[in-house]
Short mmCIF file of C-alpha atoms in Angstrom, two decimals:
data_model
loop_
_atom_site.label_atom_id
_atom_site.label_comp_id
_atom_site.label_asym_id
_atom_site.label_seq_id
_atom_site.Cartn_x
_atom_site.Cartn_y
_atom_site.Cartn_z
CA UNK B 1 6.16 -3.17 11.07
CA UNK B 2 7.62 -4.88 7.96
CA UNK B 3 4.93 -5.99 5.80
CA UNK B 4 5.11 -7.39 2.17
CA UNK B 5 8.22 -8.71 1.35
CA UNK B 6 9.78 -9.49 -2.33
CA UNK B 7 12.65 -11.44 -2.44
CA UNK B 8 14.97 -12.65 -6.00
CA UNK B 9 17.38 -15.87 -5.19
CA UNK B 10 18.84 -16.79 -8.24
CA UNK B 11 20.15 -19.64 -9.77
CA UNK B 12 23.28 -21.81 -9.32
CA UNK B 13 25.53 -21.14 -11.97
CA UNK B 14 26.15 -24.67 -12.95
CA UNK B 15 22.00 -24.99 -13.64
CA UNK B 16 22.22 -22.15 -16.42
CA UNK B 17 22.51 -21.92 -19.92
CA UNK B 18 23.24 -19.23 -22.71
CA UNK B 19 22.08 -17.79 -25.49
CA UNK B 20 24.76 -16.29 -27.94
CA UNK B 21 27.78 -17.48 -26.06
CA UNK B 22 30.21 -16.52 -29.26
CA UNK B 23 29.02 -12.42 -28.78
CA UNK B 24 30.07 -9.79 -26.35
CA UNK B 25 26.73 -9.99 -24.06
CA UNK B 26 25.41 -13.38 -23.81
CA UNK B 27 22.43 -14.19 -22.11
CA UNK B 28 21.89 -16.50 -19.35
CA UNK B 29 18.35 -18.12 -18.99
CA UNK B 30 17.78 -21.82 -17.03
CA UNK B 31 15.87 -23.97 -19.74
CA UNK B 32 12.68 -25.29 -18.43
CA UNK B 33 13.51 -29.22 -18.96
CA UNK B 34 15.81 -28.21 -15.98
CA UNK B 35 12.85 -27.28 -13.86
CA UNK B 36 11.27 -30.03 -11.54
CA UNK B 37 8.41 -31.69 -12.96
CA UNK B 38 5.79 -30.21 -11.29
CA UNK B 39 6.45 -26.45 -11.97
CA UNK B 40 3.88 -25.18 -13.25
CA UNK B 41 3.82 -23.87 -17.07
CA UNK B 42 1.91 -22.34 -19.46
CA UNK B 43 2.23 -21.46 -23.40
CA UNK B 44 0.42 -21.32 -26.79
CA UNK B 45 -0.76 -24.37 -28.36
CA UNK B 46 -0.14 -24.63 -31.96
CA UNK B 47 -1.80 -27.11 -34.31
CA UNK B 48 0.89 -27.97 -36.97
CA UNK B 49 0.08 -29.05 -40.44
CA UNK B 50 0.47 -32.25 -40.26
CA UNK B 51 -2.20 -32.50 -37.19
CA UNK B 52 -0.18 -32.94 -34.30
CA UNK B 53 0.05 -30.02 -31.30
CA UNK B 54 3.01 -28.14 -29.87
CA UNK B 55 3.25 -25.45 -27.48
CA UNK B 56 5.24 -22.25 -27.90
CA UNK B 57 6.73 -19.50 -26.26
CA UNK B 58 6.41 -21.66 -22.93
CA UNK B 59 6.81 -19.77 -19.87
CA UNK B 60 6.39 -20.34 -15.90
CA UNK B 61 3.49 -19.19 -14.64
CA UNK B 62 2.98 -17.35 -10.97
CA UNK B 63 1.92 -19.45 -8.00
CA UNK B 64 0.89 -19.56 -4.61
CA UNK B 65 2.86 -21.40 -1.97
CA UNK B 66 0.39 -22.33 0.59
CA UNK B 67 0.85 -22.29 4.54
CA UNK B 68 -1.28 -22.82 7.68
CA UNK B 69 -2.55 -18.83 7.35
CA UNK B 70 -2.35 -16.89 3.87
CA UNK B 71 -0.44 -18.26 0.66
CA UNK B 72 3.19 -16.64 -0.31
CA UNK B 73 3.51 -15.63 -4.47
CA UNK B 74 6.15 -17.66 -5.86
CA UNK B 75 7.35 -16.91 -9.79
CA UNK B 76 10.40 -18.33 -11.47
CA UNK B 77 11.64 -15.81 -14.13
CA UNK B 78 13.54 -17.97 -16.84
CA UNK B 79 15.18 -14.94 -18.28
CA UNK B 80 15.69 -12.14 -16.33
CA UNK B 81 15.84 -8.54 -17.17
CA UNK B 82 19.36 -7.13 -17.12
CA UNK B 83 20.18 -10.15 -14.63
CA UNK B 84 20.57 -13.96 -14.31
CA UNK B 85 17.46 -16.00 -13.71
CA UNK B 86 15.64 -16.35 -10.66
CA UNK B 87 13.00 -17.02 -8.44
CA UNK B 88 10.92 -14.52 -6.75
CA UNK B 89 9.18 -14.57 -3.71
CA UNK B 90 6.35 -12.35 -2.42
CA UNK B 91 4.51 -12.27 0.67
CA UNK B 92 3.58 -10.49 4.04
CA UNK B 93 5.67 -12.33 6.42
CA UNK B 94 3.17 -11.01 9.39
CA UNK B 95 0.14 -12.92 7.49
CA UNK B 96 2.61 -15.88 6.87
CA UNK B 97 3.16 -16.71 10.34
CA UNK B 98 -0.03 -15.67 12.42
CA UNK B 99 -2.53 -14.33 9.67
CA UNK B 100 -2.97 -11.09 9.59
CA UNK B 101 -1.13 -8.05 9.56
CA UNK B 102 -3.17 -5.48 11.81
CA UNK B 103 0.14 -5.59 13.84
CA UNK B 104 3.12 -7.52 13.15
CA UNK B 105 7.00 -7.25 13.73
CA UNK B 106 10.80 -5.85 12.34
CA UNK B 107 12.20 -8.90 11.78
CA UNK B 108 13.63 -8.92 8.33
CA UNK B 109 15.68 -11.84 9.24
CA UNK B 110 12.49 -13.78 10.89
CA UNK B 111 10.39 -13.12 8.04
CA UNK B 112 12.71 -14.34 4.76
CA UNK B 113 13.67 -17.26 6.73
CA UNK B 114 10.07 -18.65 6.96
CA UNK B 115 9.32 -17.46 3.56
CA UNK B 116 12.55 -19.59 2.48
CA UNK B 117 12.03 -22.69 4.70
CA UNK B 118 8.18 -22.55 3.11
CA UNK B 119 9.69 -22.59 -0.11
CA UNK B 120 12.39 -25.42 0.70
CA UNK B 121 9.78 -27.50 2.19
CA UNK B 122 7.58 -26.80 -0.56
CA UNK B 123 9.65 -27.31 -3.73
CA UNK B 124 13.14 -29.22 -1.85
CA UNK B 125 14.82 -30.27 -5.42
CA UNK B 126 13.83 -27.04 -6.80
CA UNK B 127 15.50 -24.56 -3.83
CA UNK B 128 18.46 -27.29 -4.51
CA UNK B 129 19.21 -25.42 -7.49
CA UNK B 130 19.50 -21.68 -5.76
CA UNK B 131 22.05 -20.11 -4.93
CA UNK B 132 20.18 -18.47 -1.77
CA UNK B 133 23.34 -16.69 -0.04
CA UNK B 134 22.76 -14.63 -3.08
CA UNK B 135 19.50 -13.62 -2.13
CA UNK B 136 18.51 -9.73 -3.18
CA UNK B 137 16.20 -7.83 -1.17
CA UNK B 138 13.85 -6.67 -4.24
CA UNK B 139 11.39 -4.11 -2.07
CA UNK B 140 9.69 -4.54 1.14
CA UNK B 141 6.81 -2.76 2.83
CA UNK B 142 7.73 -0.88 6.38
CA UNK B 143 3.67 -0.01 8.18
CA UNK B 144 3.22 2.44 11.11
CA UNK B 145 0.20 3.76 12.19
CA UNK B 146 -1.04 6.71 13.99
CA UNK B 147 -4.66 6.09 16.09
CA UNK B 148 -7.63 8.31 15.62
CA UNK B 149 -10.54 8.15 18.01
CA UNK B 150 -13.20 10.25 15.90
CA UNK B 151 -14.61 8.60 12.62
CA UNK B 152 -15.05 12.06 11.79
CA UNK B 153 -11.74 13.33 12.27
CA UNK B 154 -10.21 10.37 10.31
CA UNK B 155 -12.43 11.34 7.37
CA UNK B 156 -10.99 14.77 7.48
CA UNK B 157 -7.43 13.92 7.75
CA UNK B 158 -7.80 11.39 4.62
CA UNK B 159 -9.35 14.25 2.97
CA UNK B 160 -6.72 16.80 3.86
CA UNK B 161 -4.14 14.04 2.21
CA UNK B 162 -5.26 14.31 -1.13
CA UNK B 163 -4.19 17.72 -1.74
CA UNK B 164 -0.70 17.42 -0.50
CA UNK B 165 2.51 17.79 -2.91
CA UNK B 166 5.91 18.07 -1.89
CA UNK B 167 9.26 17.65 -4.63
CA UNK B 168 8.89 14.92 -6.14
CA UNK B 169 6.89 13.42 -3.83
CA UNK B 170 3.07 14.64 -5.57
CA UNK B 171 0.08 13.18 -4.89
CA UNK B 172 -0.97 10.69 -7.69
CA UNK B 173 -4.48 11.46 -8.23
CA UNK B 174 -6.38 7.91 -7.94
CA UNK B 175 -7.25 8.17 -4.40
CA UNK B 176 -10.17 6.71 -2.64
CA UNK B 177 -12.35 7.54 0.29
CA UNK B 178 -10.08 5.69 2.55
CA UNK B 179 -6.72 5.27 0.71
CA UNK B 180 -4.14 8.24 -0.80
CA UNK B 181 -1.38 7.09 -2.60
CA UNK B 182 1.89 9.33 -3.27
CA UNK B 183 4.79 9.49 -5.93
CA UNK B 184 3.95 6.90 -9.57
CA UNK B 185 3.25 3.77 -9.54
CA UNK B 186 6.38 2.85 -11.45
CA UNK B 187 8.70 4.25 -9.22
CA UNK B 188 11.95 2.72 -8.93
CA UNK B 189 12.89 4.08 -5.32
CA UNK B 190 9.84 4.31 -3.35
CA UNK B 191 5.45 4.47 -2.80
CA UNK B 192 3.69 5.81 -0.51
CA UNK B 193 0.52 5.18 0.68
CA UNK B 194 -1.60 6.07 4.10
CA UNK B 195 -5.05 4.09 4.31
CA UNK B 196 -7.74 3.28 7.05
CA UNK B 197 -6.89 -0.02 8.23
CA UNK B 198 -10.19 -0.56 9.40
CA UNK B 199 -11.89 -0.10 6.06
CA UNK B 200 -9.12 -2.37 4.40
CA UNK B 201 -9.56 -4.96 6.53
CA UNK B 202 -13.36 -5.49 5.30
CA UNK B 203 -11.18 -6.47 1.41
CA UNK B 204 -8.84 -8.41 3.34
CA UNK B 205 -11.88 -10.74 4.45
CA UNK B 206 -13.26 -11.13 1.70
CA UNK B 207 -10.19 -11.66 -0.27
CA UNK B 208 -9.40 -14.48 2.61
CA UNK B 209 -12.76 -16.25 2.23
CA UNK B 210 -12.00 -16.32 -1.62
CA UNK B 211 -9.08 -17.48 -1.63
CA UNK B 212 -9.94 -20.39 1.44
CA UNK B 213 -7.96 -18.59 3.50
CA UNK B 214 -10.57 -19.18 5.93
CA UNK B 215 -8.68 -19.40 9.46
CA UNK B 216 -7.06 -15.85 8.36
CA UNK B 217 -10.70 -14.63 7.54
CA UNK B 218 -11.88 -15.50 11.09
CA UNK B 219 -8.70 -13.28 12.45
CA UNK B 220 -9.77 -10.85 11.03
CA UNK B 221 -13.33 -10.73 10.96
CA UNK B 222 -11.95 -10.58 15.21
CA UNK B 223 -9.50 -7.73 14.84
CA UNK B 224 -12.09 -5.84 13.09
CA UNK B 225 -13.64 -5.00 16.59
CA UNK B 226 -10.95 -3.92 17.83
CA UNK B 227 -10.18 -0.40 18.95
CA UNK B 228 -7.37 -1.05 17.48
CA UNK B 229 -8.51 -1.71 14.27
CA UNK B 230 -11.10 0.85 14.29
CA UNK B 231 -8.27 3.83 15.16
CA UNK B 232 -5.99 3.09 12.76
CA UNK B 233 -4.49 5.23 9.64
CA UNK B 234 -1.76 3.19 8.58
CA UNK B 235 1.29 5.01 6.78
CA UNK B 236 2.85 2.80 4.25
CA UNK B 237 6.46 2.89 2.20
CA UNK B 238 7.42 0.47 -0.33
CA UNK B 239 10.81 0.82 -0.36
CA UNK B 240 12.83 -0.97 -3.46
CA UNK B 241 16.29 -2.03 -3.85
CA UNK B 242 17.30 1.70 -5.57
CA UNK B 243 16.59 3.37 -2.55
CA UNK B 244 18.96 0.99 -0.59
CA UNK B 245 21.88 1.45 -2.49
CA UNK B 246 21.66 5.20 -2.29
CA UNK B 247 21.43 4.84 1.06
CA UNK B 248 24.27 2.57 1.54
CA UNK B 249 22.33 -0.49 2.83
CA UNK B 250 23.33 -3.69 1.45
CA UNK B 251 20.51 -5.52 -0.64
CA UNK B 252 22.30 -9.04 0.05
CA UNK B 253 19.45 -10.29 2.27
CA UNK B 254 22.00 -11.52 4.84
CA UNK B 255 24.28 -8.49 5.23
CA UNK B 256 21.15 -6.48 5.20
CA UNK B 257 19.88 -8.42 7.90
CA UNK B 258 23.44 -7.79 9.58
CA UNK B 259 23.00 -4.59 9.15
CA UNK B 260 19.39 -4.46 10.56
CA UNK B 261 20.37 -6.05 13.81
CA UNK B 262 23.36 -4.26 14.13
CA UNK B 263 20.78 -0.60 14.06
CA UNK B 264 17.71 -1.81 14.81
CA UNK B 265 16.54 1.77 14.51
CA UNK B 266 17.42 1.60 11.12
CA UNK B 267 13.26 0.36 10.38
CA UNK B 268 11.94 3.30 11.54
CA UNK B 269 14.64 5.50 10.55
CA UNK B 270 14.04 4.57 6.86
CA UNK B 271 10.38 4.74 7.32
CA UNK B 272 11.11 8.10 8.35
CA UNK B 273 13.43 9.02 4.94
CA UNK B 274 11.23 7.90 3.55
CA UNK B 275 7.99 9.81 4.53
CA UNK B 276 10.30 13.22 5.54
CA UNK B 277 8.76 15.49 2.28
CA UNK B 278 5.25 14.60 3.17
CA UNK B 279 5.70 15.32 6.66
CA UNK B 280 7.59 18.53 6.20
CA UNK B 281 4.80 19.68 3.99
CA UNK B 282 2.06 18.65 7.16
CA UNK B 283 4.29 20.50 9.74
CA UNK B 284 2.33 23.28 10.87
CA UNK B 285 -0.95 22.82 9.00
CA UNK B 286 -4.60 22.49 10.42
CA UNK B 287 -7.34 20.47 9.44
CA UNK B 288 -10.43 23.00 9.64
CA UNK B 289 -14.30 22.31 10.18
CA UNK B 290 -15.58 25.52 9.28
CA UNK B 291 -18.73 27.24 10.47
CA UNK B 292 -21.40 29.57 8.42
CA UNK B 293 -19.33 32.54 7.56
CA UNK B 294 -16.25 30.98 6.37
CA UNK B 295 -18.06 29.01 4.34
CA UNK B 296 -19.89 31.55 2.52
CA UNK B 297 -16.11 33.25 2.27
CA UNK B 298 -14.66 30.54 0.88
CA UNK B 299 -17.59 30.17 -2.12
CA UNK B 300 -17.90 33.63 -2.55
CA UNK B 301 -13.89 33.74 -3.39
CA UNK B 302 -14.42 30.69 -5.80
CA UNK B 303 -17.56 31.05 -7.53
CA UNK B 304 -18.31 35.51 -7.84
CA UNK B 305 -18.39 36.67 -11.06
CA UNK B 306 -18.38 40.09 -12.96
CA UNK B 307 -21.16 40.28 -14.56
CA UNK B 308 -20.65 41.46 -18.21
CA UNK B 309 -22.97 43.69 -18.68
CA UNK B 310 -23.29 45.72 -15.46
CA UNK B 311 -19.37 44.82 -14.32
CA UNK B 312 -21.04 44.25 -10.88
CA UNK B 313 -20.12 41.14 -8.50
CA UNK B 314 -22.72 38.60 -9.36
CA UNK B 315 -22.99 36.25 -6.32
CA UNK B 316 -26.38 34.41 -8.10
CA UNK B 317 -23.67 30.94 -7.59
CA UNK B 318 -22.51 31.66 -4.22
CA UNK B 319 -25.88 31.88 -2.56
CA UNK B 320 -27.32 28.92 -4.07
CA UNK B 321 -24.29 26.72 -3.58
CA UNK B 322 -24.96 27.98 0.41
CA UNK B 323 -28.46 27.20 -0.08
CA UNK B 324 -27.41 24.01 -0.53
CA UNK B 325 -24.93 23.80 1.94
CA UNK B 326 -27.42 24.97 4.75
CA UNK B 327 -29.88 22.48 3.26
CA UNK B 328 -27.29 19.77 3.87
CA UNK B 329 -26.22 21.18 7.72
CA UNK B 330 -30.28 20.81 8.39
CA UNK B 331 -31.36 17.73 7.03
CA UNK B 332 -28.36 15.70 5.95
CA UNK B 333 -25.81 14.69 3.63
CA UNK B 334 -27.71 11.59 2.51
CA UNK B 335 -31.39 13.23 2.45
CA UNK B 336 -30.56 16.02 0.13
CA UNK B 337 -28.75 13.45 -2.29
CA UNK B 338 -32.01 10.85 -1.79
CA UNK B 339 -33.96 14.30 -2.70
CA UNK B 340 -32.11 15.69 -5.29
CA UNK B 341 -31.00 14.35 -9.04
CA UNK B 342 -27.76 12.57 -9.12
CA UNK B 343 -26.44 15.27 -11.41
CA UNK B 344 -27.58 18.42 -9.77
CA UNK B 345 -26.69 17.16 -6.35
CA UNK B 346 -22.72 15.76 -7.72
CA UNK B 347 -22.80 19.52 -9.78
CA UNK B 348 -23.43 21.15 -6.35
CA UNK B 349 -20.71 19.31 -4.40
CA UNK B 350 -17.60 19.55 -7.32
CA UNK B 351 -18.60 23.17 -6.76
CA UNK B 352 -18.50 23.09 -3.08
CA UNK B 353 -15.66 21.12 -2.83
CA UNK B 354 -13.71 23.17 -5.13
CA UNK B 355 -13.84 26.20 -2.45
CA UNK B 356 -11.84 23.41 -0.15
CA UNK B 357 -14.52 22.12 1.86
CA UNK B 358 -14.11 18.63 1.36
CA UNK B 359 -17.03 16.07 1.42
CA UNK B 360 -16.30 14.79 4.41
CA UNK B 361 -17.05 17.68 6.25
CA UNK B 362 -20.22 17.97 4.03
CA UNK B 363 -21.24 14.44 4.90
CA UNK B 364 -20.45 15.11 8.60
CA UNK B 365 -22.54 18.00 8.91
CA UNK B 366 -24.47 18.88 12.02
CA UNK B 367 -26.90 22.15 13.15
CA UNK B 368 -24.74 23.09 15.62
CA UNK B 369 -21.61 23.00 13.75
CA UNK B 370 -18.52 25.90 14.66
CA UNK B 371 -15.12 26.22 13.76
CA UNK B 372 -12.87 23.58 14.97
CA UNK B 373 -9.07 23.46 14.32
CA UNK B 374 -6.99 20.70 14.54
CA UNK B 375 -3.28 20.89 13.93
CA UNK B 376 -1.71 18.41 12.28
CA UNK B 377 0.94 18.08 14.77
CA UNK B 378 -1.75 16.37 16.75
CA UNK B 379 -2.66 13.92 14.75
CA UNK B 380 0.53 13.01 13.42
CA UNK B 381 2.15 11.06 16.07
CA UNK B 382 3.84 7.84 15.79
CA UNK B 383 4.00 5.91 18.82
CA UNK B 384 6.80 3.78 17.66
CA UNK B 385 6.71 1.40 20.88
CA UNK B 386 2.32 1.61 20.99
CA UNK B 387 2.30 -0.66 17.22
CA UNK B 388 1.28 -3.72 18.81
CA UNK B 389 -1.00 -4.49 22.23
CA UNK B 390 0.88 -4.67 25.31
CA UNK B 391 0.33 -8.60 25.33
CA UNK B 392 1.62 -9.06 21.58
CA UNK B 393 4.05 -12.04 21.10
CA UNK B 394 5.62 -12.12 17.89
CA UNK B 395 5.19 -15.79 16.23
CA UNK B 396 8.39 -17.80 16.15
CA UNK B 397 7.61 -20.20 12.92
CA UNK B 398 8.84 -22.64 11.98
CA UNK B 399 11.78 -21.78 10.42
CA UNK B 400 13.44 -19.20 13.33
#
């Protein structure tokens, strides 16, 4: 599914002026008395000796573009870096046209024409002055999920996520309970991130409701009960203009959209370059809930020591962090934490978790619990033609 768009149109020659035209590398920036009236601006107001007030160092300001759903991120950049001025736009084109983006389409042609025609309609003597044939596909967000049907089994597979490296591609560290992020954050090529859309969708909400997005909130606040919704790990690649290039793809919007529905495999086929170190690195591993005797194996091979003066194993650690761990499978994650201080009981899992039995598993505990394995290769399946309910019909808008 594409998801988040960003899209640069620049200026019309003919609108532009430049700074130090009489050097070798003069710059082009489009002064702001150019700019409709009602773009908005802001600067630093100076009060000058005599009394009177000026602004300075006056600069366009970011917006939102407002539709019958979710609002699309408009920003003229006077100056740009290492290029002519222009105007970006930024947006999911699924939200744009019906709301929400549980499930959407690959339409790269369907969605920058809507998020042009909102901009046209919006700001008509503005988009007067941009040269739009020129239009540069900045980065753009390609979604597939994968469905799980046990809670439990999603929490694992998140967890497994976190430790997973490959190349370049590392893992960057700030994860959360239901999001893992790959590669930096500054990355000119690509990111990668794989989340729980069902947990997500709870921020969505209540960004919607803040924003008076409130039709979009009710969406939603529906989709949230669905199967669906509840299933879903969505994988997620940003992929930037860089990327393109090396790839051969135009970033022209229009002969990438040529190009697009020319291979319409091409989506999922870059989704898939895109992903293919993360997934070579999955192939053939297991996710693991373990029963009594690994576990003890796996603390006594992180926490024995030697003890100094006797140069015997000391496994004092081992069989209290076990303790613990038994104390957990019996009464529960969240009673031993209610029953324990905050900094004994987060001491005791670090250490737990640091012989690779993640906190999930911990939290998940029951008396019964054996081994279970899981391979990957099970869980990692993209249905390419299951992303959207049988019934889906993609929104026209009004601009297709």
């Amino acid at each position: 599914m594409l998801d988040s768009l960003v899209l640069n149109i620049p200026f019309k020659s003919e609108c532009l002026s430049w700074l130090g035209e009489d050097t070798n590398s003069p710059q082009a920036y489009i002064p702001l008395s150019k700019l409709p009236h009602y773009i908005k601006t802001q600067g630093n107001i100076v009060t000058n000796l005599d009394g009177t007030k000026t602004i300075e160092e006056e600069k366009t300001i970011f917006e939102s573009l407002p539709s019958s759903h979710t609002g699309m991120a408009f920003k003229i950049f006077e100056r740009g870096r290492n290029c002519d001025p222009y105007v970006m736009l930024k947006c999911s084109p699924s939200k744009l046209l019906q709301g929400h983006n549980l499930y959407g389409f690959d339409d790269m042609r369907k969605g920058a024409r809507n998020m042009l025609f909102l901009l046209a309609n919006t700001y008509p003597e503005l988009f007067e002055m941009l040269e739009y044939k020129d239009t540069k596909v900045s980065e753009f967000d390609l979604n597939y999920s994968i469905f799980i049907d046990s809670p439990i089994h999603k929490k694992l597979f998140m967890d497994h996520l976190r430790y997973i490296s490959r190349g370049q591609t590392k893992n960057r560290g700030d994860n959360y309970e239901t999001t893992v992020y790959f590669g930096t954050k500054k990355s000119r090529h690509k990111r990668l991130k794989v989340y729980s859309k069902f947990e997500e969708l709870d921020q969505e909400i209540k960004k919607c409701k803040n924003k008076g997005y409130l039709e979009s909130a009710r969406i939603n606040e529906e989709l949230k009960k669905t199967d669906r919704a509840k299933k879903a790990i969505r994988f997620e690649a940003t992929i930037k203009s860089v990327f393109l290039e090396r790839k051969s793809i135009p970033v022209n919007l229009f002969k990438f959209c040529d190009y697009f529905d020319a291979n319409p495999w091409a989506y999922t086929a870059l989704f898939n370059d895109a992903w293919k170190d993360i997934f070579e690195t999955l192939s053939g591993q297991e996710l693991k809930r373990m029963n009594d005797e690994s576990v003890f194996e796996a603390l006594r091979k992180t926490h024995e020591k030697i003890n100094n003066n006797t140069g015997r194993i000391s496994l004092i650690k081992v069989n209290r962090l076990f303790s613990v761990y038994q104390t957990i499978k019996s009464l529960g994650f969240e009673h031993v934490k209610k029953t324990s201080s905050s900094s004994t009981f987060s001491r005791n899992i670090s250490d737990i978790v640091a012989a690779g039995i993640s906190e999930a598993v911990l939290q998940n505990l029951k008396k019964n619990d054996g081994a279970q394995i899981i391979p990957i290769s099970k869980i990692i399946i993209f249905d390419f033609s299951n992303q959207v309910p049988a019934n889906y019909s993609a929104q026209i808008g009004r601009a297709s």
